[in-house]
Amino acid sequence: MNSSFKKTLHDGRPNIGDRQKFHQYVDEIFDRRWLTNRGQLVQEFEKELADYLGVKHCVIMCNGTIALEIAIRALNLDGEVIVPSLTFIATAHALQWQQIKPVFCDIDRNTYNIDPYEIEKHITDKTSAILGVHLYSRPCDIEALQKIADKHGLKLLFDAAHAFGCSYKGQMIGNFGECEVFSFHATKFFNTFEGGAITTNNDKLAEKVRLMQNFGFSGMDNVVHVGTNGKMSEICAAMGLVNFDEMDEIVAVNKRNYECYKMAIPSIAGLHLIDFDEKEKCNWQYIVVEVGVNYPLSRDELVSELHANNVRARKYFWPGCHRMEPYKTLFPHAGEMLTITEEVVSRLLVLPTGTSVDETTITKIVGLMQR
Ligand code: T4K
């Protein structure tokens, strides 16, 4: 490995759209002196996203975590909610934050998404909902989850933080369950610095979510609901509009990068690269590799080796929410029902992609993985 490769940090840096356009938006924001509270750019951005997703309502938020919390509260969830443990900690925290017990459910061995066949084992008279996560750009088995939710009178909602720009059976993610929640954090392929959204086809829910996002205000001086501050600022909406214009190019780069990894990784004995359904729309953002037993290094050894060469591979989402606080103390036996989760969390790693990563870099990264 040449030393200049080793000296540079190889990381999935944020995608940044046209700077000039962004600066123009900033000037407009300053000229209008309208910085936040549902300004012109937020409204424009909401409309663009709703049209793109083909959904009736898109309520843009300050980040994905607050959006999750608002969605959970707007749906009146309580008691227990069934959720995968293999997800970012925010999914579980959004429940626990509101005194709702996250009940961790195992995942499907092939998709790493919540396993519909495991869900019924966890349903009690306290269960109010299923919170699915479309992990690593791959939608959950939505039909199966909806069937179980309907059978037991449970609400179904989705953490779609990884699945903006993806489709399920030809329909864009954002249209399923009671509502879906996106994150537009800097580390997501489509970012607004910080940001998120709740999307729904339910008019009443959308109205409630809008109220809750703005302290419950319905017009000036009139508070009609309990609420919080979940608003997005104009500057974040400007970033969203700029990046939205370049989304197709960003996705094309992601796809090229995925294909570049795919040319080499499958031929390395013991490494398995996740695949995506070519018939569906995908953001191609997650280059997830499972390290098998026949690979000469463990996942942790391989990650250390990559880090030693300045390649920022991540162990998302090790060790699983159930092994982090407060859950590991609250539910010390949760792992007993999470056999697959426990197995795969120590095998998965995520490699860098995005517009800051080129084919030469990928060839070198893969070279480090060859044994
Ligand atoms: N649900 C799911 C399934 C999620 O994945 C997330 C967020 C949420 C819900 C909650 O949505 P938000 O409330 O965040 O909107 C990151 C992000 O903070 C988090 O948004 C994301 N998931 C999670 C998967 O990853 P870290 O702690 O891994 O980020 P950090 O600081 O290590 O950054 C990752 C890499 O990106 C670093 O190597 C440095 C680089 N980076 C990062 C930032 C912020 C940059 O180059 N520039 C930057 O500006 O959590």
Short mmCIF file of C-alpha atoms and ligand atoms in Angstrom, two decimals:
data_model
loop_
_atom_site.label_atom_id
_atom_site.label_comp_id
_atom_site.label_asym_id
_atom_site.label_seq_id
_atom_site.Cartn_x
_atom_site.Cartn_y
_atom_site.Cartn_z
CA MET A 1 0.00 0.00 0.00
CA ASN A 2 1.55 3.33 -0.98
CA SER A 3 2.09 5.83 1.81
CA SER A 4 -0.04 8.64 0.32
CA PHE A 5 -3.08 6.33 0.50
CA LYS A 6 -2.33 5.66 4.14
CA LYS A 7 -1.89 9.36 4.93
CA THR A 8 -5.36 10.29 3.67
CA LEU A 9 -8.49 9.49 5.64
CA HIS A 10 -10.81 7.33 3.53
CA ASP A 11 -14.24 7.98 4.87
CA GLY A 12 -17.76 8.43 3.60
CA ARG A 13 -17.75 12.23 3.84
CA PRO A 14 -21.02 14.15 3.45
CA ASN A 15 -22.33 14.77 -0.07
CA ILE A 16 -22.43 18.49 -0.80
CA GLY A 17 -24.37 19.93 -3.75
CA ASP A 18 -23.77 23.10 -5.78
CA ARG A 19 -22.09 25.65 -3.47
CA GLN A 20 -23.01 28.65 -5.59
CA LYS A 21 -26.68 27.76 -5.47
CA PHE A 22 -26.39 27.26 -1.73
CA HIS A 23 -24.78 30.68 -1.28
CA GLN A 24 -27.55 32.22 -3.36
CA TYR A 25 -30.11 30.69 -1.05
CA VAL A 26 -28.22 32.05 1.95
CA ASP A 27 -28.34 35.55 0.46
CA GLU A 28 -32.07 35.18 -0.13
CA ILE A 29 -32.59 34.02 3.45
CA PHE A 30 -30.68 37.06 4.75
CA ASP A 31 -32.52 39.42 2.39
CA ARG A 32 -35.87 38.11 3.60
CA ARG A 33 -34.68 38.02 7.22
CA TRP A 34 -36.76 34.92 7.63
CA LEU A 35 -34.58 32.30 9.27
CA THR A 36 -36.88 29.62 10.60
CA ASN A 37 -40.52 28.90 11.62
CA ARG A 38 -41.82 27.45 8.40
CA GLY A 39 -40.15 29.83 6.00
CA GLN A 40 -40.38 29.85 2.24
CA LEU A 41 -37.57 27.34 1.68
CA VAL A 42 -38.96 24.82 4.18
CA GLN A 43 -42.33 25.00 2.43
CA GLU A 44 -40.71 24.58 -0.99
CA PHE A 45 -38.61 21.70 0.24
CA GLU A 46 -41.60 19.93 1.81
CA LYS A 47 -43.50 20.15 -1.44
CA GLU A 48 -40.58 18.82 -3.48
CA LEU A 49 -40.14 15.86 -1.16
CA ALA A 50 -43.85 15.02 -1.00
CA ASP A 51 -44.05 15.08 -4.82
CA TYR A 52 -40.95 12.95 -5.16
CA LEU A 53 -42.21 10.36 -2.67
CA GLY A 54 -45.76 10.45 -4.01
CA VAL A 55 -47.04 10.93 -0.46
CA LYS A 56 -49.79 13.26 0.71
CA HIS A 57 -47.92 14.83 3.60
CA CYS A 58 -44.26 15.41 4.28
CA VAL A 59 -43.52 17.28 7.50
CA ILE A 60 -39.89 18.31 7.65
CA MET A 61 -38.21 18.19 11.03
CA CYS A 62 -35.02 19.34 12.74
CA ASN A 63 -33.64 15.77 12.85
CA GLY A 64 -34.69 12.14 12.57
CA THR A 65 -34.69 11.45 16.31
CA ILE A 66 -37.14 14.24 17.18
CA ALA A 67 -39.21 13.17 14.17
CA LEU A 68 -39.38 9.63 15.60
CA GLU A 69 -40.34 10.95 19.03
CA ILE A 70 -43.09 13.12 17.57
CA ALA A 71 -44.41 10.27 15.40
CA ILE A 72 -44.52 7.93 18.40
CA ARG A 73 -46.36 10.49 20.53
CA ALA A 74 -48.74 11.56 17.76
CA LEU A 75 -49.77 7.93 17.33
CA ASN A 76 -50.51 7.68 21.10
CA LEU A 77 -48.18 4.72 21.50
CA ASP A 78 -47.68 3.43 25.01
CA GLY A 79 -46.75 0.29 26.96
CA GLU A 80 -44.49 -1.78 24.72
CA VAL A 81 -43.34 -1.39 21.13
CA ILE A 82 -41.65 -4.17 19.19
CA VAL A 83 -38.46 -3.04 17.48
CA PRO A 84 -35.27 -4.63 16.13
CA SER A 85 -32.12 -4.37 18.22
CA LEU A 86 -29.93 -4.15 15.12
CA THR A 87 -30.45 -0.43 14.49
CA PHE A 88 -29.00 2.93 15.48
CA ILE A 89 -29.61 3.61 19.16
CA ALA A 90 -31.97 6.53 18.35
CA THR A 91 -34.72 4.06 17.34
CA ALA A 92 -34.82 2.56 20.84
CA HIS A 93 -34.17 5.84 22.65
CA ALA A 94 -37.12 7.55 20.93
CA LEU A 95 -39.36 5.02 22.72
CA GLN A 96 -37.58 4.89 26.07
CA TRP A 97 -37.48 8.71 26.17
CA GLN A 98 -41.28 8.55 26.40
CA GLN A 99 -41.42 5.75 28.97
CA ILE A 100 -42.36 3.19 26.33
CA LYS A 101 -40.59 -0.16 26.60
CA PRO A 102 -38.67 -1.14 23.48
CA VAL A 103 -39.14 -4.89 23.10
CA PHE A 104 -36.26 -6.16 21.01
CA CYS A 105 -37.09 -8.63 18.28
CA ASP A 106 -34.73 -10.78 16.24
CA ILE A 107 -33.91 -10.23 12.58
CA ASP A 108 -34.08 -12.21 9.38
CA ARG A 109 -30.73 -13.88 8.64
CA ASN A 110 -30.73 -12.77 5.00
CA THR A 111 -32.09 -9.23 5.11
CA TYR A 112 -30.97 -8.17 8.63
CA ASN A 113 -34.43 -6.57 8.97
CA ILE A 114 -36.93 -7.40 11.73
CA ASP A 115 -38.17 -10.96 11.25
CA PRO A 116 -41.98 -11.03 10.93
CA TYR A 117 -41.99 -14.65 12.12
CA GLU A 118 -40.45 -13.62 15.45
CA ILE A 119 -42.83 -10.79 16.23
CA GLU A 120 -45.79 -12.72 17.62
CA LYS A 121 -43.60 -14.23 20.36
CA HIS A 122 -43.23 -10.72 21.79
CA ILE A 123 -46.84 -9.52 21.63
CA THR A 124 -48.45 -8.98 25.06
CA ASP A 125 -51.54 -7.08 26.20
CA LYS A 126 -49.25 -4.05 26.60
CA THR A 127 -48.01 -4.00 23.00
CA SER A 128 -49.16 -0.91 21.12
CA ALA A 129 -47.09 -1.00 17.93
CA ILE A 130 -44.42 -2.46 15.71
CA LEU A 131 -41.61 -0.10 14.75
CA GLY A 132 -39.81 -1.55 11.72
CA VAL A 133 -36.47 -0.22 10.50
CA HIS A 134 -35.60 -0.39 6.78
CA LEU A 135 -31.97 -1.15 7.53
CA TYR A 136 -29.12 -0.43 5.09
CA SER A 137 -31.43 0.80 2.27
CA ARG A 138 -33.42 -2.45 2.19
CA PRO A 139 -37.14 -2.24 3.02
CA CYS A 140 -38.63 -4.50 5.66
CA ASP A 141 -41.09 -7.20 4.65
CA ILE A 142 -43.79 -4.55 4.87
CA GLU A 143 -46.71 -6.74 3.77
CA ALA A 144 -45.99 -9.37 6.40
CA LEU A 145 -45.60 -6.73 9.11
CA GLN A 146 -48.86 -5.03 8.12
CA LYS A 147 -50.68 -8.38 8.30
CA ILE A 148 -49.43 -9.02 11.84
CA ALA A 149 -50.24 -5.45 12.90
CA ASP A 150 -53.78 -5.77 11.51
CA LYS A 151 -54.32 -9.19 13.08
CA HIS A 152 -53.42 -7.92 16.54
CA GLY A 153 -54.80 -4.37 16.28
CA LEU A 154 -51.31 -2.82 16.50
CA LYS A 155 -50.02 0.31 14.86
CA LEU A 156 -47.19 -0.03 12.38
CA LEU A 157 -44.63 2.68 11.69
CA PHE A 158 -41.19 2.73 10.16
CA ASP A 159 -37.82 4.22 10.88
CA ALA A 160 -36.82 4.90 7.29
CA ALA A 161 -33.61 6.79 8.12
CA HIS A 162 -31.62 4.56 5.73
CA ALA A 163 -34.20 4.25 2.99
CA PHE A 164 -34.84 7.68 1.52
CA GLY A 165 -34.99 7.21 -2.26
CA CYS A 166 -35.80 3.48 -2.01
CA SER A 167 -38.96 1.70 -3.11
CA TYR A 168 -40.94 -1.35 -2.04
CA LYS A 169 -42.98 -3.19 -4.68
CA GLY A 170 -42.73 -0.12 -6.92
CA GLN A 171 -43.93 2.41 -4.34
CA MET A 172 -41.58 4.84 -2.64
CA ILE A 173 -40.70 4.26 1.00
CA GLY A 174 -42.51 7.02 2.86
CA ASN A 175 -45.98 5.69 2.03
CA PHE A 176 -46.21 2.71 4.36
CA GLY A 177 -47.63 2.02 7.80
CA GLU A 178 -49.22 4.85 9.77
CA CYS A 179 -46.21 6.98 8.94
CA GLU A 180 -42.51 6.75 8.11
CA VAL A 181 -39.61 8.74 9.50
CA PHE A 182 -36.52 9.88 7.58
CA SER A 183 -33.20 11.28 8.70
CA PHE A 184 -31.29 13.84 6.64
CA HIS A 185 -28.25 13.90 8.92
CA ALA A 186 -24.88 14.87 7.40
CA THR A 187 -23.90 11.18 7.28
CA LYS A 188 -26.93 10.19 5.20
CA PHE A 189 -26.59 10.14 1.39
CA PHE A 190 -29.10 12.97 1.20
CA ASN A 191 -28.45 15.54 3.89
CA THR A 192 -29.63 18.90 5.20
CA PHE A 193 -26.76 19.21 7.76
CA GLU A 194 -29.24 18.00 10.41
CA GLY A 195 -32.79 17.15 9.45
CA GLY A 196 -35.56 14.64 9.15
CA ALA A 197 -39.16 14.21 8.09
CA ILE A 198 -42.37 12.40 8.89
CA THR A 199 -44.37 11.28 5.88
CA THR A 200 -47.92 9.99 5.93
CA ASN A 201 -51.05 9.67 3.82
CA ASN A 202 -53.21 10.26 6.90
CA ASP A 203 -54.54 13.86 7.00
CA LYS A 204 -55.36 13.85 10.71
CA LEU A 205 -51.99 12.47 11.70
CA ALA A 206 -50.21 15.03 9.52
CA GLU A 207 -52.15 17.86 11.14
CA LYS A 208 -51.29 16.58 14.62
CA VAL A 209 -47.63 16.15 13.78
CA ARG A 210 -47.47 19.70 12.44
CA LEU A 211 -48.98 21.05 15.64
CA MET A 212 -46.65 19.03 17.84
CA GLN A 213 -43.63 20.16 15.84
CA ASN A 214 -44.39 23.81 16.64
CA PHE A 215 -45.25 23.77 20.39
CA GLY A 216 -48.89 23.01 19.59
CA PHE A 217 -49.47 26.46 18.05
CA SER A 218 -52.48 26.80 15.80
CA GLY A 219 -52.09 30.39 14.65
CA MET A 220 -50.71 33.22 16.73
CA ASP A 221 -51.20 33.06 20.52
CA ASN A 222 -53.32 29.92 20.22
CA VAL A 223 -51.91 26.69 21.64
CA VAL A 224 -54.21 23.74 21.11
CA HIS A 225 -51.94 20.79 21.79
CA VAL A 226 -48.88 19.75 23.73
CA GLY A 227 -45.85 20.16 21.53
CA THR A 228 -42.12 20.60 21.20
CA ASN A 229 -39.70 22.29 18.84
CA GLY A 230 -39.13 20.03 15.85
CA LYS A 231 -38.79 22.72 13.20
CA MET A 232 -36.20 22.82 10.45
CA SER A 233 -34.39 26.10 9.82
CA GLU A 234 -34.21 27.82 6.43
CA ILE A 235 -30.48 27.19 6.14
CA CYS A 236 -31.04 23.44 6.45
CA ALA A 237 -33.86 23.58 3.90
CA ALA A 238 -31.49 25.42 1.53
CA MET A 239 -29.00 22.57 1.86
CA GLY A 240 -31.85 20.13 1.20
CA LEU A 241 -32.98 21.92 -1.96
CA VAL A 242 -29.42 22.07 -3.29
CA ASN A 243 -28.74 18.41 -2.57
CA PHE A 244 -32.13 17.38 -3.90
CA ASP A 245 -31.21 18.85 -7.30
CA GLU A 246 -28.16 16.57 -7.37
CA MET A 247 -29.69 13.50 -5.86
CA ASP A 248 -29.71 11.49 -9.10
CA GLU A 249 -25.98 12.10 -9.57
CA ILE A 250 -25.25 11.17 -5.95
CA VAL A 251 -27.21 7.93 -6.32
CA ALA A 252 -25.39 7.18 -9.60
CA VAL A 253 -22.02 7.57 -7.84
CA ASN A 254 -23.21 5.34 -5.00
CA LYS A 255 -24.31 2.69 -7.50
CA ARG A 256 -20.99 2.89 -9.34
CA ASN A 257 -19.16 2.52 -6.01
CA TYR A 258 -21.31 -0.44 -5.00
CA GLU A 259 -20.62 -2.14 -8.33
CA CYS A 260 -16.93 -1.48 -7.95
CA TYR A 261 -16.96 -3.19 -4.54
CA LYS A 262 -19.08 -5.96 -6.01
CA MET A 263 -16.54 -6.71 -8.72
CA ALA A 264 -14.00 -7.73 -6.11
CA ILE A 265 -15.52 -8.62 -2.73
CA PRO A 266 -17.52 -11.72 -3.73
CA SER A 267 -14.33 -13.38 -4.96
CA ILE A 268 -12.73 -13.07 -1.51
CA ALA A 269 -13.42 -16.28 0.36
CA GLY A 270 -15.30 -15.63 3.59
CA LEU A 271 -16.63 -12.15 2.75
CA HIS A 272 -20.22 -11.55 1.76
CA LEU A 273 -21.41 -8.23 0.32
CA ILE A 274 -25.11 -7.43 0.74
CA ASP A 275 -27.17 -7.15 -2.41
CA PHE A 276 -30.12 -5.05 -3.45
CA ASP A 277 -33.21 -5.77 -5.52
CA GLU A 278 -32.42 -4.32 -8.96
CA LYS A 279 -36.16 -4.01 -9.71
CA GLU A 280 -36.60 -1.46 -6.95
CA LYS A 281 -35.28 2.07 -6.51
CA CYS A 282 -32.34 2.19 -4.15
CA ASN A 283 -29.97 4.83 -2.75
CA TRP A 284 -27.04 2.32 -2.81
CA GLN A 285 -25.63 3.99 0.30
CA TYR A 286 -24.72 1.02 2.45
CA ILE A 287 -21.73 -1.12 1.53
CA VAL A 288 -22.29 -3.78 4.14
CA VAL A 289 -19.98 -6.77 4.36
CA GLU A 290 -20.48 -9.85 6.51
CA VAL A 291 -17.27 -11.52 7.63
CA GLY A 292 -17.77 -15.29 7.58
CA VAL A 293 -16.12 -18.01 9.66
CA ASN A 294 -13.88 -19.03 6.77
CA TYR A 295 -12.28 -15.58 6.48
CA PRO A 296 -8.83 -15.64 8.13
CA LEU A 297 -9.53 -12.56 10.29
CA SER A 298 -12.39 -11.76 12.63
CA ARG A 299 -14.53 -8.72 11.81
CA ASP A 300 -12.78 -6.75 14.56
CA GLU A 301 -9.32 -7.69 13.27
CA LEU A 302 -10.31 -6.68 9.75
CA VAL A 303 -11.70 -3.33 10.95
CA SER A 304 -8.47 -2.68 12.91
CA GLU A 305 -6.44 -3.46 9.81
CA LEU A 306 -8.55 -1.05 7.73
CA HIS A 307 -8.29 1.65 10.41
CA ALA A 308 -4.51 1.20 10.52
CA ASN A 309 -4.59 2.15 6.82
CA ASN A 310 -6.84 5.13 7.48
CA VAL A 311 -9.95 3.48 6.02
CA ARG A 312 -12.86 4.39 8.31
CA ALA A 313 -14.88 1.16 8.21
CA ARG A 314 -17.67 1.12 10.81
CA LYS A 315 -19.19 -1.68 12.88
CA TYR A 316 -22.75 -0.36 12.50
CA PHE A 317 -24.66 -1.42 14.64
CA TRP A 318 -22.49 -3.31 17.06
CA PRO A 319 -23.18 -4.40 19.79
CA GLY A 320 -26.95 -4.04 19.21
CA CYS A 321 -29.21 -1.71 21.20
CA HIS A 322 -29.97 -4.43 23.77
CA ARG A 323 -26.31 -4.44 24.81
CA MET A 324 -26.18 -0.69 25.36
CA GLU A 325 -27.46 1.30 28.34
CA PRO A 326 -30.03 1.62 29.69
CA TYR A 327 -31.32 -1.50 27.91
CA LYS A 328 -28.60 -3.91 28.97
CA THR A 329 -29.38 -3.16 32.64
CA LEU A 330 -33.14 -3.00 32.18
CA PHE A 331 -33.41 -6.14 30.04
CA PRO A 332 -30.37 -8.31 30.83
CA HIS A 333 -31.93 -11.39 29.21
CA ALA A 334 -33.07 -9.75 25.96
CA GLY A 335 -30.23 -11.43 24.06
CA GLU A 336 -31.73 -14.88 24.68
CA MET A 337 -34.36 -14.17 22.04
CA LEU A 338 -31.96 -12.46 19.65
CA THR A 339 -29.88 -15.37 18.39
CA ILE A 340 -29.38 -14.03 14.87
CA THR A 341 -28.81 -10.46 15.98
CA GLU A 342 -26.13 -11.65 18.42
CA GLU A 343 -24.47 -13.65 15.69
CA VAL A 344 -24.38 -10.98 13.00
CA VAL A 345 -23.47 -7.91 15.10
CA SER A 346 -19.96 -9.27 15.46
CA ARG A 347 -19.70 -10.03 11.72
CA LEU A 348 -20.94 -6.87 9.97
CA LEU A 349 -18.93 -3.91 8.80
CA VAL A 350 -19.81 -0.93 6.64
CA LEU A 351 -17.34 0.45 4.09
CA PRO A 352 -16.97 4.05 2.86
CA THR A 353 -18.92 5.32 -0.14
CA GLY A 354 -20.45 8.54 -1.46
CA THR A 355 -19.13 11.25 -3.75
CA SER A 356 -15.85 11.58 -1.83
CA VAL A 357 -14.88 7.98 -2.63
CA ASP A 358 -13.60 7.04 -6.09
CA GLU A 359 -12.92 3.77 -7.89
CA THR A 360 -9.16 3.85 -7.27
CA THR A 361 -9.76 4.21 -3.53
CA ILE A 362 -12.21 1.32 -3.58
CA THR A 363 -9.71 -0.90 -5.41
CA LYS A 364 -7.16 -0.12 -2.69
CA ILE A 365 -9.66 -0.70 0.13
CA VAL A 366 -10.59 -4.07 -1.35
CA GLY A 367 -6.90 -4.84 -1.77
CA LEU A 368 -6.52 -4.49 2.00
CA MET A 369 -9.25 -7.07 2.50
CA GLN A 370 -7.73 -9.67 0.19
CA ARG A 371 -5.93 -12.52 2.00
N1 T4K B 1 -32.61 5.75 12.91
C1 T4K B 1 -31.55 5.25 12.25
C2 T4K B 1 -31.66 3.86 11.71
C3 T4K B 1 -30.39 6.01 12.07
O1 T4K B 1 -29.34 5.50 11.42
C4 T4K B 1 -30.34 7.32 12.61
C5 T4K B 1 -29.14 8.12 12.50
C6 T4K B 1 -31.49 7.82 13.27
C7 T4K B 1 -32.61 7.00 13.40
C8 T4K B 1 -31.53 9.19 13.87
O2 T4K B 1 -31.52 10.22 12.92
P1 T4K B 1 -30.85 11.67 13.29
O3 T4K B 1 -31.45 12.14 14.57
O4 T4K B 1 -29.36 11.46 13.42
O5 T4K B 1 -31.24 12.52 12.12
C9 T4K B 1 -24.12 8.90 12.84
C10 T4K B 1 -25.17 9.97 12.80
O6 T4K B 1 -25.02 10.94 13.83
C11 T4K B 1 -26.57 9.45 12.83
O7 T4K B 1 -27.37 10.44 12.18
C12 T4K B 1 -26.73 8.16 12.06
N2 T4K B 1 -28.05 7.59 12.18
C13 T4K B 1 -25.73 7.15 12.56
C14 T4K B 1 -25.83 5.85 11.80
O8 T4K B 1 -24.44 7.65 12.33
P2 T4K B 1 -21.93 8.52 14.22
O9 T4K B 1 -21.72 8.68 15.66
O10 T4K B 1 -21.56 7.26 13.58
O11 T4K B 1 -21.29 9.74 13.38
P3 T4K B 1 -19.79 10.20 13.29
O12 T4K B 1 -19.66 11.55 13.91
O13 T4K B 1 -18.87 9.11 13.76
O14 T4K B 1 -19.64 10.40 11.71
C15 T4K B 1 -19.53 9.30 10.84
C16 T4K B 1 -18.39 9.58 9.86
O15 T4K B 1 -18.72 10.67 9.01
C17 T4K B 1 -17.13 9.97 10.59
O16 T4K B 1 -16.14 9.06 10.19
C18 T4K B 1 -16.81 11.38 10.18
C19 T4K B 1 -17.70 11.66 9.00
N3 T4K B 1 -18.32 12.97 9.07
C20 T4K B 1 -19.32 13.18 9.96
C21 T4K B 1 -19.95 14.40 10.02
C22 T4K B 1 -21.08 14.65 10.99
C23 T4K B 1 -17.85 13.97 8.24
O17 T4K B 1 -16.92 13.76 7.45
N4 T4K B 1 -18.49 15.19 8.28
C24 T4K B 1 -19.51 15.46 9.14
O18 T4K B 1 -20.07 16.57 9.12
O19 T4K B 1 -23.51 8.77 14.07
#
